[in-house]
Amino acid sequence: MKIEVTMRAEHIYDLLLFHTYSRLSGFLVNVLGLAVIVAGGILLSTDRIGVENALFYVGAGFLFLSCTPLSLYLKSRKMIAAPCYKEKTVYTFFEKGFSIQNVGVENSYSWNQVEKAVSTPKDIVFYVNEGTALILPKESFHDYFMPVMKLIAENITRDKIYIR
């Protein structure tokens, strides 16, 4: 099964969001943003601050909540400019593994080389060789989605599969 991929920034952004918000630090930034907004509301309702200061709290909370996604979006835009994303990438799947061809170079991986397989809302990502992420957008699968997912389920142990 051959799958041609044209990478877009939104696919990288999806992976960056997954990495950030699946860790404690990403969760804590959201908690901090919400806590600042709630604190502003509580202080306003108990007449400890005025409306102007409450708006400052709300603005600061939204700043905390929006900084991370905005910075990840900008990072994905910068990353997509790399030469490896300019050309199409061809993934070929077979019983013993898969190969990836990009920029005239082909690399093959057996299923036991996959350290982790992650499903994000828009991508399937294979981690090989100490964290190298091979991104395969779900929209590129077309009719091959179920056969590839079957290969993944049959060949990668459950402890290495993360579906979101």
mmCIF file of C-alpha atoms in Angstrom, residues 20-164:
data_model
loop_
_atom_site.group_PDB
_atom_site.id
_atom_site.type_symbol
_atom_site.label_atom_id
_atom_site.label_comp_id
_atom_site.label_asym_id
_atom_site.label_seq_id
_atom_site.Cartn_x
_atom_site.Cartn_y
_atom_site.Cartn_z
ATOM 1 C CA THR A 20 2.267 20.164 24.644
ATOM 2 C CA TYR A 21 -1.122 19.355 26.101
ATOM 3 C CA SER A 22 -0.434 15.684 26.830
ATOM 4 C CA ARG A 23 2.176 16.756 29.382
ATOM 5 C CA LEU A 24 1.671 18.178 32.848
ATOM 6 C CA SER A 25 3.170 21.551 31.900
ATOM 7 C CA GLY A 26 0.580 22.092 29.150
ATOM 8 C CA PHE A 27 -2.214 21.220 31.553
ATOM 9 C CA LEU A 28 -0.820 23.556 34.219
ATOM 10 C CA VAL A 29 -0.680 26.530 31.824
ATOM 11 C CA ASN A 30 -4.401 26.053 31.163
ATOM 12 C CA VAL A 31 -5.126 25.752 34.876
ATOM 13 C CA LEU A 32 -3.133 28.941 35.506
ATOM 14 C CA GLY A 33 -5.046 30.860 32.835
ATOM 15 C CA LEU A 34 -8.394 29.719 34.174
ATOM 16 C CA ALA A 35 -7.314 30.397 37.774
ATOM 17 C CA VAL A 36 -6.419 33.998 36.919
ATOM 18 C CA ILE A 37 -9.818 34.532 35.274
ATOM 19 C CA VAL A 38 -11.664 32.945 38.199
ATOM 20 C CA ALA A 39 -9.614 34.945 40.716
ATOM 21 C CA GLY A 40 -10.569 38.141 38.896
ATOM 22 C CA GLY A 41 -14.226 37.157 39.029
ATOM 23 C CA ILE A 42 -14.071 36.318 42.724
ATOM 24 C CA LEU A 43 -12.259 39.540 43.584
ATOM 25 C CA LEU A 44 -14.779 41.550 41.563
ATOM 26 C CA SER A 45 -17.766 39.817 43.159
ATOM 27 C CA THR A 46 -16.409 40.498 46.680
ATOM 28 C CA ASP A 47 -15.777 44.161 45.802
ATOM 29 C CA ARG A 48 -12.029 43.878 46.358
ATOM 30 C CA ILE A 49 -11.261 45.172 42.856
ATOM 31 C CA GLY A 50 -13.082 47.289 40.319
ATOM 32 C CA VAL A 51 -14.264 46.396 36.838
ATOM 33 C CA GLU A 52 -11.061 47.770 35.241
ATOM 34 C CA ASN A 53 -8.874 45.484 37.323
ATOM 35 C CA ALA A 54 -11.219 42.535 36.735
ATOM 36 C CA LEU A 55 -10.842 43.089 32.994
ATOM 37 C CA PHE A 56 -7.078 43.044 33.513
ATOM 38 C CA TYR A 57 -7.392 39.633 35.225
ATOM 39 C CA VAL A 58 -9.552 38.301 32.392
ATOM 40 C CA GLY A 59 -7.116 39.656 29.797
ATOM 41 C CA ALA A 60 -4.146 38.112 31.604
ATOM 42 C CA GLY A 61 -5.980 34.780 31.846
ATOM 43 C CA PHE A 62 -6.766 34.768 28.146
ATOM 44 C CA LEU A 63 -3.154 35.688 27.431
ATOM 45 C CA PHE A 64 -2.000 32.606 29.368
ATOM 46 C CA LEU A 65 -4.541 30.449 27.538
ATOM 47 C CA SER A 66 -3.695 31.755 24.056
ATOM 48 C CA CYS A 67 0.103 32.136 24.202
ATOM 49 C CA THR A 68 0.870 28.435 23.923
ATOM 50 C CA PRO A 69 -1.384 27.665 20.938
ATOM 51 C CA LEU A 70 -0.244 30.831 19.173
ATOM 52 C CA SER A 71 3.455 30.073 19.680
ATOM 53 C CA LEU A 72 2.916 26.481 18.487
ATOM 54 C CA TYR A 73 1.108 27.746 15.396
ATOM 55 C CA LEU A 74 3.995 30.065 14.571
ATOM 56 C CA LYS A 75 6.473 27.232 15.185
ATOM 57 C CA SER A 76 4.569 24.935 12.809
ATOM 58 C CA ARG A 77 4.638 27.653 10.133
ATOM 59 C CA LYS A 78 8.399 27.915 10.546
ATOM 60 C CA MET A 79 8.928 24.139 10.513
ATOM 61 C CA ILE A 80 6.916 23.603 7.312
ATOM 62 C CA ALA A 81 9.541 25.630 5.446
ATOM 63 C CA ALA A 82 12.079 22.793 5.901
ATOM 64 C CA PRO A 83 13.127 21.092 2.634
ATOM 65 C CA CYS A 84 11.769 17.700 3.724
ATOM 66 C CA TYR A 85 8.228 19.127 3.836
ATOM 67 C CA LYS A 86 8.404 20.891 0.470
ATOM 68 C CA GLU A 87 8.265 17.649 -1.524
ATOM 69 C CA LYS A 88 5.757 14.834 -1.368
ATOM 70 C CA THR A 89 6.560 11.968 0.951
ATOM 71 C CA VAL A 90 5.636 8.418 -0.018
ATOM 72 C CA TYR A 91 4.891 5.852 2.678
ATOM 73 C CA THR A 92 4.786 2.213 1.625
ATOM 74 C CA PHE A 93 3.310 -0.257 4.095
ATOM 75 C CA PHE A 94 3.889 -3.998 4.067
ATOM 76 C CA GLU A 95 3.570 -6.906 6.494
ATOM 77 C CA LYS A 96 7.024 -6.546 8.051
ATOM 78 C CA GLY A 97 7.101 -2.743 8.300
ATOM 79 C CA PHE A 98 7.027 0.359 6.170
ATOM 80 C CA SER A 99 9.284 2.604 4.156
ATOM 81 C CA ILE A 100 9.294 6.336 3.726
ATOM 82 C CA GLN A 101 10.685 8.091 0.676
ATOM 83 C CA ASN A 102 11.358 11.817 0.786
ATOM 84 C CA VAL A 103 13.801 14.162 -0.970
ATOM 85 C CA GLY A 104 15.244 11.230 -2.916
ATOM 86 C CA VAL A 105 16.076 9.241 0.218
ATOM 87 C CA GLU A 106 14.285 6.069 1.252
ATOM 88 C CA ASN A 107 14.341 4.667 4.769
ATOM 89 C CA SER A 108 12.782 1.384 5.809
ATOM 90 C CA TYR A 109 11.565 0.468 9.278
ATOM 91 C CA SER A 110 10.412 -2.833 10.677
ATOM 92 C CA TRP A 111 7.436 -2.759 13.005
ATOM 93 C CA ASN A 112 9.660 -3.571 15.990
ATOM 94 C CA GLN A 113 11.630 -0.352 15.345
ATOM 95 C CA VAL A 114 8.517 1.690 16.101
ATOM 96 C CA GLU A 115 8.965 2.975 19.643
ATOM 97 C CA LYS A 116 5.488 4.482 19.770
ATOM 98 C CA ALA A 117 2.528 4.978 17.429
ATOM 99 C CA VAL A 118 0.273 7.929 18.221
ATOM 100 C CA SER A 119 -3.058 8.890 16.760
ATOM 101 C CA THR A 120 -3.915 12.584 17.066
ATOM 102 C CA PRO A 121 -7.098 14.131 15.635
ATOM 103 C CA LYS A 122 -5.404 14.755 12.264
ATOM 104 C CA ASP A 123 -2.335 12.498 12.161
ATOM 105 C CA ILE A 124 -0.877 9.076 12.736
ATOM 106 C CA VAL A 125 2.680 9.497 14.028
ATOM 107 C CA PHE A 126 5.357 6.829 14.235
ATOM 108 C CA TYR A 127 8.258 7.450 16.592
ATOM 109 C CA VAL A 128 11.423 5.657 15.515
ATOM 110 C CA ASN A 129 15.131 6.065 16.232
ATOM 111 C CA GLU A 130 15.024 7.802 19.598
ATOM 112 C CA GLY A 131 12.086 10.106 19.054
ATOM 113 C CA THR A 132 12.171 10.818 15.326
ATOM 114 C CA ALA A 133 8.546 11.544 14.439
ATOM 115 C CA LEU A 134 7.204 10.377 11.091
ATOM 116 C CA ILE A 135 3.941 12.240 10.506
ATOM 117 C CA LEU A 136 1.258 10.706 8.319
ATOM 118 C CA PRO A 137 -1.881 12.875 7.960
ATOM 119 C CA LYS A 138 -5.078 10.849 8.215
ATOM 120 C CA GLU A 139 -6.531 12.645 5.196
ATOM 121 C CA SER A 140 -3.792 11.100 3.034
ATOM 122 C CA PHE A 141 -4.908 7.524 3.731
ATOM 123 C CA HIS A 142 -7.991 7.603 1.505
ATOM 124 C CA ASP A 143 -9.098 3.942 1.180
ATOM 125 C CA TYR A 144 -6.071 2.574 3.028
ATOM 126 C CA PHE A 145 -6.928 3.812 6.518
ATOM 127 C CA MET A 146 -8.418 0.551 7.832
ATOM 128 C CA PRO A 147 -5.789 -1.749 6.255
ATOM 129 C CA VAL A 148 -2.944 0.356 7.685
ATOM 130 C CA MET A 149 -4.599 0.551 11.099
ATOM 131 C CA LYS A 150 -4.969 -3.234 10.996
ATOM 132 C CA LEU A 151 -1.236 -3.594 10.275
ATOM 133 C CA ILE A 152 -0.428 -1.272 13.178
ATOM 134 C CA ALA A 153 -2.716 -3.171 15.571
ATOM 135 C CA GLU A 154 -1.291 -6.543 14.526
ATOM 136 C CA ASN A 155 2.376 -5.554 14.650
ATOM 137 C CA ILE A 156 2.830 -2.971 17.396
ATOM 138 C CA THR A 157 2.276 -3.947 21.010
ATOM 139 C CA ARG A 158 -0.535 -2.225 22.893
ATOM 140 C CA ASP A 159 1.843 -0.447 25.259
ATOM 141 C CA LYS A 160 3.341 1.399 22.260
ATOM 142 C CA ILE A 161 0.022 2.596 20.815
ATOM 143 C CA TYR A 162 -1.574 5.835 22.005
ATOM 144 C CA ILE A 163 -4.933 6.755 20.491
ATOM 145 C CA ARG A 164 -6.412 10.111 21.234
#
